[in-house]
Short mmCIF file of C-alpha atoms and ligand atoms in Angstrom, two decimals:
data_model
loop_
_atom_site.label_atom_id
_atom_site.label_comp_id
_atom_site.label_asym_id
_atom_site.label_seq_id
_atom_site.Cartn_x
_atom_site.Cartn_y
_atom_site.Cartn_z
CA UNK A 293 0.02 -0.17 0.10
CA UNK A 294 1.56 3.56 -0.97
CA UNK A 295 1.41 6.12 1.79
CA UNK A 296 1.14 8.39 -1.14
CA UNK A 297 -2.15 7.67 -1.60
CA UNK A 298 -2.99 8.12 1.68
CA UNK A 299 -1.35 12.12 1.31
CA UNK A 300 -3.08 12.66 -2.17
CA UNK A 301 -6.61 11.27 -0.61
CA UNK A 302 -6.43 13.42 2.80
CA UNK A 303 -6.44 16.34 -0.02
CA UNK A 304 -9.43 15.27 -1.77
CA UNK A 305 -12.45 17.31 -0.56
CA UNK A 306 -14.78 14.11 -0.16
CA UNK A 307 -12.12 12.33 2.13
CA UNK A 308 -10.59 15.25 4.32
CA UNK A 309 -12.71 14.71 7.15
CA UNK A 310 -11.97 11.20 7.58
CA UNK A 311 -9.53 9.93 10.46
CA UNK A 312 -6.57 8.19 9.73
CA UNK A 313 -7.62 4.72 9.96
CA UNK A 314 -10.36 5.28 7.18
CA UNK A 315 -8.36 7.08 5.29
CA UNK A 316 -6.31 3.93 4.72
CA UNK A 317 -9.66 1.72 4.03
CA UNK A 318 -9.85 4.05 0.83
CA UNK A 319 -6.09 3.30 0.15
CA UNK A 320 -6.81 -0.06 -0.12
CA UNK A 321 -9.95 0.17 -2.52
CA UNK A 322 -7.79 2.53 -4.94
CA UNK A 323 -5.85 1.44 -8.22
CA UNK A 324 -3.79 4.03 -9.83
CA UNK A 325 -4.14 4.59 -13.60
CA UNK A 326 -2.63 6.94 -16.11
CA UNK A 327 -4.22 8.79 -18.70
CA UNK A 328 -2.66 10.56 -21.64
CA UNK A 329 -3.49 14.15 -23.08
CA UNK A 330 -6.84 13.51 -25.10
CA UNK A 331 -7.76 10.35 -23.73
CA UNK A 332 -11.44 9.57 -22.51
CA UNK A 333 -12.16 8.54 -19.07
CA UNK A 334 -15.61 7.70 -19.37
CA UNK A 335 -18.32 8.73 -21.47
CA UNK A 336 -21.66 10.84 -21.10
CA UNK A 337 -24.43 8.02 -21.16
CA UNK A 338 -22.04 5.60 -19.81
CA UNK A 339 -23.35 3.21 -16.76
CA UNK A 340 -21.12 4.47 -13.82
CA UNK A 341 -18.74 1.48 -12.56
CA UNK A 342 -16.28 3.89 -11.00
CA UNK A 343 -14.75 7.10 -8.95
CA UNK A 344 -12.10 8.67 -9.98
CA UNK A 345 -9.97 10.98 -7.72
CA UNK A 346 -7.05 13.14 -9.98
CA UNK A 347 -3.64 12.70 -8.33
CA UNK A 348 -2.05 14.36 -11.13
CA UNK A 349 -2.82 16.21 -14.44
CA UNK A 350 -5.98 18.28 -15.40
CA UNK A 351 -9.19 16.68 -16.22
CA UNK A 352 -12.00 18.24 -18.90
CA UNK A 353 -15.16 17.67 -17.91
CA UNK A 354 -17.84 18.38 -20.96
CA UNK A 355 -21.25 17.66 -22.25
CA UNK A 356 -22.18 17.46 -25.87
CA UNK A 357 -25.74 19.02 -26.71
CA UNK A 358 -28.10 17.54 -29.21
CA UNK A 359 -26.45 19.32 -31.99
CA UNK A 360 -22.99 17.61 -31.34
CA UNK A 361 -21.53 20.49 -29.79
CA UNK A 362 -19.31 20.26 -26.86
CA UNK A 363 -19.92 22.42 -24.25
CA UNK A 364 -17.44 22.14 -21.26
CA UNK A 365 -18.68 22.19 -18.09
CA UNK A 366 -14.99 22.49 -15.42
CA UNK A 367 -11.80 22.11 -15.41
CA UNK A 368 -10.44 19.66 -12.52
CA UNK A 369 -7.09 19.18 -10.93
CA UNK A 370 -5.17 17.56 -8.07
CA UNK A 371 -7.18 16.57 -5.06
CA UNK A 372 -10.82 16.54 -7.26
CA UNK A 373 -12.56 13.61 -7.48
CA UNK A 374 -15.04 12.79 -10.35
CA UNK A 375 -17.93 10.50 -11.37
CA UNK A 376 -19.61 10.25 -7.69
CA UNK A 377 -22.74 11.42 -9.58
CA UNK A 378 -23.74 8.04 -11.19
CA UNK A 379 -22.40 6.35 -8.50
CA UNK A 380 -24.55 7.63 -6.20
CA UNK A 381 -27.66 8.18 -7.95
CA UNK A 382 -27.54 5.04 -10.63
CA UNK A 383 -28.14 8.00 -13.75
CA UNK A 384 -25.63 7.33 -16.69
CA UNK A 385 -22.78 9.57 -16.42
CA UNK A 386 -23.76 12.98 -16.95
CA UNK A 387 -20.58 14.34 -18.47
CA UNK A 388 -17.60 13.20 -20.22
CA UNK A 389 -14.28 13.21 -18.70
CA UNK A 390 -11.08 13.77 -21.04
CA UNK A 391 -7.67 14.00 -19.58
CA UNK A 392 -5.85 16.87 -21.31
CA UNK A 393 -2.62 16.74 -19.68
CA UNK A 394 -0.50 13.80 -18.67
CA UNK A 395 -2.81 12.64 -15.69
CA UNK A 396 -2.60 9.64 -13.12
CA UNK A 397 -6.05 9.00 -11.20
CA UNK A 398 -6.54 6.73 -8.47
CA UNK A 399 -9.71 4.43 -9.60
CA UNK A 400 -12.41 3.28 -7.00
CA UNK A 401 -14.41 0.49 -8.47
CA UNK A 402 -18.50 1.05 -7.89
CA UNK A 403 -19.10 -2.09 -5.83
CA UNK A 404 -16.09 -1.62 -3.31
CA UNK A 405 -16.88 2.08 -3.22
CA UNK A 406 -20.49 1.09 -2.17
CA UNK A 407 -19.32 -1.41 0.82
CA UNK A 408 -16.84 1.32 1.92
CA UNK A 409 -20.15 4.29 1.78
CA UNK A 410 -22.39 1.93 3.61
CA UNK A 411 -20.44 2.25 6.61
CA UNK A 412 -19.20 5.52 6.16
CA UNK A 413 -21.49 8.78 6.85
CA UNK A 414 -19.08 11.33 6.82
CA UNK A 415 -18.27 10.53 3.17
CA UNK A 416 -21.60 9.88 1.76
CA UNK A 417 -22.74 13.34 3.28
CA UNK A 418 -19.48 14.84 1.71
CA UNK A 419 -20.16 13.54 -1.74
CA UNK A 420 -23.95 15.03 -1.75
CA UNK A 421 -22.45 18.13 -0.91
CA UNK A 422 -20.16 17.70 -4.05
CA UNK A 423 -22.99 16.62 -6.27
CA UNK A 424 -25.33 19.46 -5.33
CA UNK A 425 -22.65 22.20 -6.10
CA UNK A 426 -21.91 20.71 -9.35
CA UNK A 427 -25.52 20.27 -10.36
CA UNK A 428 -26.10 24.00 -9.31
CA UNK A 429 -22.89 24.82 -11.06
CA UNK A 430 -24.19 22.79 -14.18
CA UNK A 431 -27.91 25.02 -14.01
CA UNK A 432 -25.90 28.01 -13.91
CA UNK A 433 -23.53 27.58 -16.86
CA UNK A 434 -26.01 26.02 -18.96
CA UNK A 435 -28.66 29.23 -18.15
CA UNK A 436 -25.63 31.46 -19.28
CA UNK A 437 -24.88 29.88 -22.41
CA UNK A 438 -28.36 30.22 -23.05
CA UNK A 439 -28.62 33.79 -22.50
CA UNK A 440 -25.21 34.24 -24.47
CA UNK A 441 -24.17 31.11 -26.47
CA UNK A 442 -21.11 33.04 -27.86
CA UNK A 443 -20.12 33.90 -24.37
CA UNK A 444 -16.69 32.13 -23.78
CA UNK A 445 -14.37 31.89 -21.00
CA UNK A 446 -11.97 34.80 -21.16
CA UNK A 447 -9.34 34.29 -18.91
CA UNK A 448 -7.47 37.24 -17.63
CA UNK A 449 -3.56 37.65 -18.02
CA UNK A 450 -1.27 38.94 -15.58
CA UNK A 451 2.47 39.56 -16.97
CA UNK A 452 5.06 39.99 -14.38
CA UNK A 453 8.07 42.16 -16.04
CA UNK A 454 11.19 43.19 -14.72
CA UNK A 455 13.77 45.15 -16.62
CA UNK A 456 16.57 42.92 -15.13
CA UNK A 457 17.21 39.39 -13.56
CA UNK A 458 17.67 38.90 -10.14
CA UNK A 459 15.08 41.05 -8.74
CA UNK A 460 12.55 38.21 -7.71
CA UNK A 461 10.59 38.12 -10.77
CA UNK A 462 10.25 34.26 -11.36
CA UNK A 463 9.76 34.23 -7.44
CA UNK A 464 7.03 36.35 -7.79
CA UNK A 465 5.49 34.97 -11.00
CA UNK A 466 5.49 31.35 -9.35
CA UNK A 467 4.02 32.44 -6.28
CA UNK A 468 1.38 34.65 -7.44
CA UNK A 469 0.15 31.95 -9.88
CA UNK A 470 0.15 29.71 -6.59
CA UNK A 471 -1.61 31.86 -4.84
CA UNK A 472 -4.53 32.21 -7.43
CA UNK A 473 -4.38 28.18 -8.08
CA UNK A 474 -5.03 28.16 -4.32
CA UNK A 475 -7.60 30.90 -3.88
CA UNK A 476 -9.66 30.55 -6.91
CA UNK A 477 -10.41 26.93 -8.29
CA UNK A 478 -12.76 26.92 -11.00
CA UNK A 479 -11.19 26.78 -14.61
CA UNK A 480 -7.95 27.34 -13.21
CA UNK A 481 -4.65 29.38 -13.36
CA UNK A 482 -1.79 28.50 -15.66
CA UNK A 483 1.51 29.82 -15.21
CA UNK A 484 3.35 30.64 -18.91
CA UNK A 485 7.06 30.45 -18.42
CA UNK A 486 8.30 32.90 -21.28
CA UNK A 487 11.38 33.51 -19.43
CA UNK A 488 13.04 32.01 -22.45
CA UNK A 489 16.24 30.81 -23.01
CA UNK A 490 16.56 30.13 -18.91
CA UNK A 491 13.22 29.83 -17.07
CA UNK A 492 13.19 28.74 -14.04
CA UNK A 493 9.63 28.06 -12.97
CA UNK A 494 9.49 24.11 -13.85
CA UNK A 495 12.71 23.91 -11.15
CA UNK A 496 10.76 26.37 -8.49
CA UNK A 497 8.02 23.98 -8.38
CA UNK A 498 9.68 20.82 -9.25
CA UNK A 499 7.72 20.31 -12.08
CA UNK A 500 9.64 18.43 -15.31
CA UNK A 501 7.55 19.28 -18.24
CA UNK A 502 8.52 17.24 -21.52
CA UNK A 503 7.43 19.19 -24.29
CA UNK A 504 6.96 23.14 -24.51
CA UNK A 505 5.80 25.94 -26.97
CA UNK A 506 8.88 25.92 -28.73
CA UNK A 507 8.50 24.82 -32.37
CA UNK A 508 5.00 24.43 -32.65
CA UNK A 509 3.62 26.39 -35.50
CA UNK A 510 1.18 29.32 -34.78
CA UNK A 511 -1.30 27.08 -36.31
CA UNK A 512 -1.07 23.95 -33.99
CA UNK A 513 -1.56 26.24 -31.08
CA UNK A 514 -4.77 27.89 -32.21
CA UNK A 515 -6.57 25.13 -34.74
CA UNK A 516 -8.82 22.21 -33.29
CA UNK A 517 -5.37 20.64 -32.33
CA UNK A 518 -4.63 22.94 -29.75
CA UNK A 519 -5.79 21.54 -26.92
CA UNK A 520 -3.84 18.42 -27.45
CA UNK A 521 -0.79 19.97 -28.46
CA UNK A 522 -1.08 22.35 -25.22
CA UNK A 523 -2.17 19.42 -23.26
CA UNK A 524 1.09 17.44 -24.47
CA UNK A 525 3.04 20.14 -22.53
CA UNK A 526 1.07 20.54 -19.61
CA UNK A 527 2.49 19.80 -16.26
CA UNK A 528 0.04 20.30 -12.98
CA UNK A 529 1.44 21.36 -9.51
CA UNK A 530 -0.36 19.31 -6.93
CA UNK A 531 -1.54 22.91 -5.67
CA UNK A 532 -3.63 22.80 -8.57
CA UNK A 533 -1.14 25.71 -10.54
CA UNK A 534 -1.19 24.19 -14.34
CA UNK A 535 2.67 25.02 -15.90
CA UNK A 536 3.30 25.39 -19.52
CA UNK A 537 6.85 26.24 -20.75
CA UNK A 538 8.33 28.30 -23.66
CA UNK A 539 10.94 26.25 -24.22
CA UNK A 540 12.33 23.14 -22.16
CA UNK A 541 15.96 23.84 -23.09
CA UNK A 542 17.75 27.01 -23.89
CA UNK A 543 18.51 26.18 -27.09
CA UNK A 544 14.80 26.13 -27.77
CA UNK A 545 14.49 29.67 -26.90
CA UNK A 546 14.96 30.95 -30.16
CA UNK A 547 11.78 28.51 -31.75
CA UNK A 548 9.48 30.74 -30.06
CA UNK A 549 7.98 33.45 -31.93
CA UNK A 550 5.46 36.68 -31.13
CA UNK A 551 2.99 34.56 -33.14
CA UNK A 552 3.66 31.35 -30.86
CA UNK A 553 3.11 33.61 -28.03
CA UNK A 554 -0.26 35.12 -29.09
CA UNK A 555 -1.67 32.01 -30.71
CA UNK A 556 -1.19 30.08 -27.37
CA UNK A 557 -2.46 32.92 -25.19
CA UNK A 558 -5.65 32.93 -27.26
CA UNK A 559 -6.02 29.42 -26.69
CA UNK A 560 -5.30 29.31 -22.98
CA UNK A 561 -7.47 32.22 -22.00
CA UNK A 562 -10.63 29.67 -23.25
CA UNK A 563 -9.31 27.02 -20.61
CA UNK A 564 -8.18 28.86 -17.83
CA UNK A 565 -9.24 31.99 -15.36
CA UNK A 566 -5.86 33.44 -15.16
CA UNK A 567 -2.91 33.10 -17.08
CA UNK A 568 0.06 34.37 -15.40
CA UNK A 569 3.23 35.20 -17.38
CA UNK A 570 6.69 35.09 -16.24
CA UNK A 571 8.49 37.08 -19.24
CA UNK A 572 12.16 37.49 -19.89
CA UNK A 573 14.33 40.37 -18.78
CA UNK A 574 13.93 42.49 -22.26
CA UNK A 575 11.72 44.13 -24.96
CA UNK A 576 12.05 41.20 -27.58
CA UNK A 577 9.36 40.05 -29.51
CA UNK A 578 8.35 37.04 -27.06
CA UNK A 579 8.20 39.49 -24.05
CA UNK A 580 6.24 42.00 -26.34
CA UNK A 581 3.52 39.76 -27.34
CA UNK A 582 3.11 38.53 -23.65
CA UNK A 583 2.88 42.49 -22.46
CA UNK A 584 0.39 43.52 -25.42
CA UNK A 585 -1.99 40.39 -24.76
CA UNK A 586 -2.15 41.44 -20.65
CA UNK A 587 -4.77 42.94 -18.90
CA UNK A 588 -2.08 43.72 -16.34
CA UNK A 589 1.32 44.34 -16.24
CA UNK A 590 3.37 43.91 -13.03
CA UNK A 591 6.81 45.73 -12.99
CA UNK A 592 8.79 44.12 -10.35
CA UNK A 593 12.09 46.19 -9.45
CA UNK A 594 14.36 45.54 -6.60
CA UNK A 595 15.37 48.94 -3.94
CA UNK A 596 18.49 50.11 -5.95
CA UNK A 597 19.71 53.11 -7.21
CA UNK A 598 20.08 51.40 -10.89
CA UNK A 599 16.44 50.40 -10.97
CA UNK A 600 15.01 53.95 -9.98
CA UNK A 601 16.59 54.91 -13.49
CA UNK A 602 15.57 51.56 -15.40
CA UNK A 603 11.69 51.55 -14.02
CA UNK A 604 11.16 55.15 -15.22
CA UNK A 605 12.78 53.61 -18.52
CA UNK A 606 10.15 50.46 -18.90
CA UNK A 607 7.41 53.00 -17.62
CA UNK A 608 8.14 55.32 -20.89
CA UNK A 609 8.48 52.34 -23.00
CA UNK A 610 5.53 50.23 -21.58
CA UNK A 611 2.97 53.75 -21.66
CA UNK A 612 4.54 55.69 -24.91
CA UNK A 613 6.56 52.84 -27.40
CA UNK A 614 3.99 50.10 -26.39
CA UNK A 615 1.01 52.06 -25.67
CA UNK A 616 -0.10 50.16 -22.63
CA UNK A 617 -2.93 51.70 -20.87
CA UNK A 618 -1.76 53.16 -17.77
CA UNK A 619 -4.18 51.51 -15.53
CA UNK A 620 -2.98 48.36 -16.67
CA UNK A 621 0.36 48.88 -15.08
CA UNK A 622 1.43 48.05 -11.54
CA UNK A 623 4.62 48.95 -9.93
CA UNK A 624 5.69 46.42 -7.22
CA UNK A 625 9.10 47.13 -5.20
CA UNK A 626 10.22 43.42 -3.88
CA UNK A 627 12.80 43.92 -0.78
CA UNK A 628 15.44 41.39 -2.19
CA UNK A 629 18.11 42.82 0.39
CA UNK A 630 17.89 43.04 4.52
CA UNK A 631 18.31 46.52 3.94
CA UNK A 632 16.42 49.16 1.98
CA UNK A 633 19.12 51.64 -0.38
CA UNK A 634 16.04 53.29 -1.51
CA UNK A 635 12.28 53.46 0.08
CA UNK A 636 9.26 53.02 -1.99
CA UNK A 637 8.31 57.16 -2.24
CA UNK A 638 11.55 57.81 -3.77
CA UNK A 639 10.26 55.33 -6.84
CA UNK A 640 6.63 56.89 -6.07
CA UNK A 641 8.47 60.22 -6.74
CA UNK A 642 10.09 59.23 -9.93
CA UNK A 643 7.08 57.32 -11.47
CA UNK A 644 4.47 60.17 -10.44
CA UNK A 645 2.26 57.42 -8.83
CA UNK A 646 2.03 54.92 -6.16
CA UNK A 647 3.41 51.35 -6.10
CA UNK A 648 1.04 48.94 -6.11
CA UNK A 649 2.50 46.73 -3.38
CA UNK A 650 5.67 46.18 -1.76
CA UNK A 651 6.77 42.66 -0.69
CA UNK A 652 8.47 42.62 2.72
CA UNK A 653 12.45 40.80 2.48
CA UNK A 654 11.71 37.17 3.40
CA UNK A 655 15.50 36.31 4.55
CA UNK A 656 16.72 33.06 3.42
CA UNK A 657 13.16 31.52 2.83
CA UNK A 658 12.55 32.44 -1.01
CA UNK A 659 15.86 30.94 -1.89
CA UNK A 660 15.16 27.40 0.48
CA UNK A 661 11.60 27.25 -1.21
CA UNK A 662 13.31 27.22 -4.78
CA UNK A 663 15.91 24.94 -3.62
CA UNK A 664 12.86 22.81 -2.70
CA UNK A 665 11.02 23.03 -5.73
CA UNK A 666 7.91 24.68 -3.53
CA UNK A 667 5.89 27.54 -3.94
CA UNK A 668 6.64 29.26 -0.20
CA UNK A 669 3.09 31.07 -0.62
CA UNK A 670 2.38 27.41 0.04
CA UNK A 671 4.72 26.33 2.92
CA UNK A 672 5.34 29.23 4.51
CA UNK A 673 1.97 31.31 4.17
CA UNK A 674 1.62 33.07 7.31
CA UNK A 675 5.00 35.03 6.27
CA UNK A 676 4.70 38.64 5.73
CA UNK A 677 6.45 37.84 2.16
CA UNK A 678 3.68 35.13 0.88
CA UNK A 679 0.79 37.56 2.42
CA UNK A 680 1.68 40.48 0.10
CA UNK A 681 1.65 38.27 -2.93
CA UNK A 682 -1.32 36.67 -1.63
CA UNK A 683 -2.47 40.23 -1.22
CA UNK A 684 -1.76 41.74 -4.35
CA UNK A 685 -3.10 38.35 -6.41
CA UNK A 686 -6.54 39.32 -4.39
CA UNK A 687 -5.83 43.05 -5.31
CA UNK A 688 -5.61 42.27 -9.29
CA UNK A 689 -8.23 39.84 -9.53
CA UNK A 690 -10.89 42.22 -8.31
CA UNK A 691 -9.52 44.93 -10.44
CA UNK A 692 -9.47 42.45 -13.56
CA UNK A 693 -12.68 41.18 -12.86
CA UNK A 694 -14.31 43.87 -11.02
CA UNK A 695 -15.56 42.01 -8.13
CA UNK A 696 -14.47 39.82 -5.53
CA UNK A 697 -13.86 36.81 -8.23
CA UNK A 698 -15.15 34.25 -6.25
CA UNK A 699 -15.64 33.22 -2.81
CA UNK A 700 -12.22 31.69 -1.58
CA UNK A 701 -11.45 27.77 -1.50
CA UNK A 702 -11.82 26.59 1.94
CA UNK A 703 -7.85 27.12 3.85
CA UNK A 704 -6.16 24.09 2.91
CA UNK A 705 -5.45 22.04 5.66
CA UNK A 706 -2.25 20.97 6.93
CA UNK A 707 -1.68 17.67 4.89
CA UNK A 708 -1.45 19.18 1.67
CA UNK A 709 0.90 22.07 2.26
CA UNK A 710 2.09 21.92 6.13
CA UNK A 711 3.46 18.50 6.14
P1 CMP B 171 -20.95 11.45 -13.01
O1 CMP B 171 -21.98 11.78 -13.76
O2 CMP B 171 -20.58 9.93 -12.35
O3 CMP B 171 -19.72 11.33 -14.38
C1 CMP B 171 -19.29 12.48 -14.73
C2 CMP B 171 -18.76 13.62 -13.83
O4 CMP B 171 -18.80 14.86 -14.16
C3 CMP B 171 -19.86 13.68 -12.85
O5 CMP B 171 -20.38 12.62 -12.14
C4 CMP B 171 -19.02 14.93 -11.90
O6 CMP B 171 -18.39 13.91 -11.38
C5 CMP B 171 -18.29 15.56 -12.97
N1 CMP B 171 -19.01 16.78 -13.09
C6 CMP B 171 -20.60 16.83 -13.95
N2 CMP B 171 -20.78 18.18 -13.78
C7 CMP B 171 -20.12 19.18 -13.02
C8 CMP B 171 -19.60 20.40 -12.87
N3 CMP B 171 -20.62 21.39 -13.24
N4 CMP B 171 -18.59 20.51 -12.07
C9 CMP B 171 -17.62 20.07 -12.28
N5 CMP B 171 -17.83 18.29 -12.09
C10 CMP B 171 -18.79 17.83 -13.06
#
């Protein structure tokens, strides 16, 4: 019996209240199964014979209407379950489940699960809750589609940019992405690493993408095959943050063009609520394509005298040359030193406007987290540095969506991040 299953199971909504002993019983019932992007796990209308728990990857939940049009109901990630409706109601599968990234599912057979449920009222109650929430979500979504059939998801793009390396740009992008992934769990959040040729986000998340955007013609990223092209390159952190990298090796960096980036962002906006981009520290075509597509550009800099001039230059280029609307540009001072060589108000005077956020110095904690491959926003959520990034994420989402986007997910229990 793998202990890992217990680690995964205790992150799943329907099992999180279970005592260790019962969790072990569920462990004994599950079998792990891998699905590649595009593989169908179960089809709408099938008889429900199993429950699925997503250990890794990303699953699309969709229905097909009588005219044969696909309607996406949701995307699910690590720690979420699917297939409980048919199992409990005895009805046929209400939707088709398809893997859209390399995914590992824990599968529990119906007969075994029925036996377990018969003596476990806690899990039964949690499952009924999930079912009713999902049914309500489906009804709302269908009603929205009927009112505005063309309405498709239009995810928000946040580009994190820095005039030079070493200011904590990738740290901010990774942790901002993780903060949004945990706080807003609908279609999800993706981190797009365009810091080519030397992106570090996969190391900082301890993920190993096998494929990237590099070398894909733009049409493969826009057309009917886009889902599979991108799905083959997606990797998912267990906090539900998805990652897509521009290049897996430095020498592939040149194989990413501005057009590749525009095509990828257009497709990702239809599949994710939030797309956080770690851009390269230059104004090459890849960075420009990212910045131009962004709903918010976060300009991050450290408190140094050289940064003062560089940030003003970035302000001039982004506002006057790129013609970015002023309100899209956010200035974030990241205190990467124990001392303040320059204070916030000196930047504010130079820029002629207030900064959006200041991130407190985190000691060696951010470096240690990067080495461990875990975003500190999850492992050190109580630190002032993590709190400032979470607050920045919340503020950006509220500005971009015009309202608190969604009721935050229940706080994560210890098992997931605080082990
Ligand atoms: P079941 O009907 O057995 O098979 C398809 C599954 O899709 C269903 O159980 C749910 O687990 C899942 N599902 C259906 N509607 C939604 C929704 N709106 N959001 C998330 N998951 C859903």
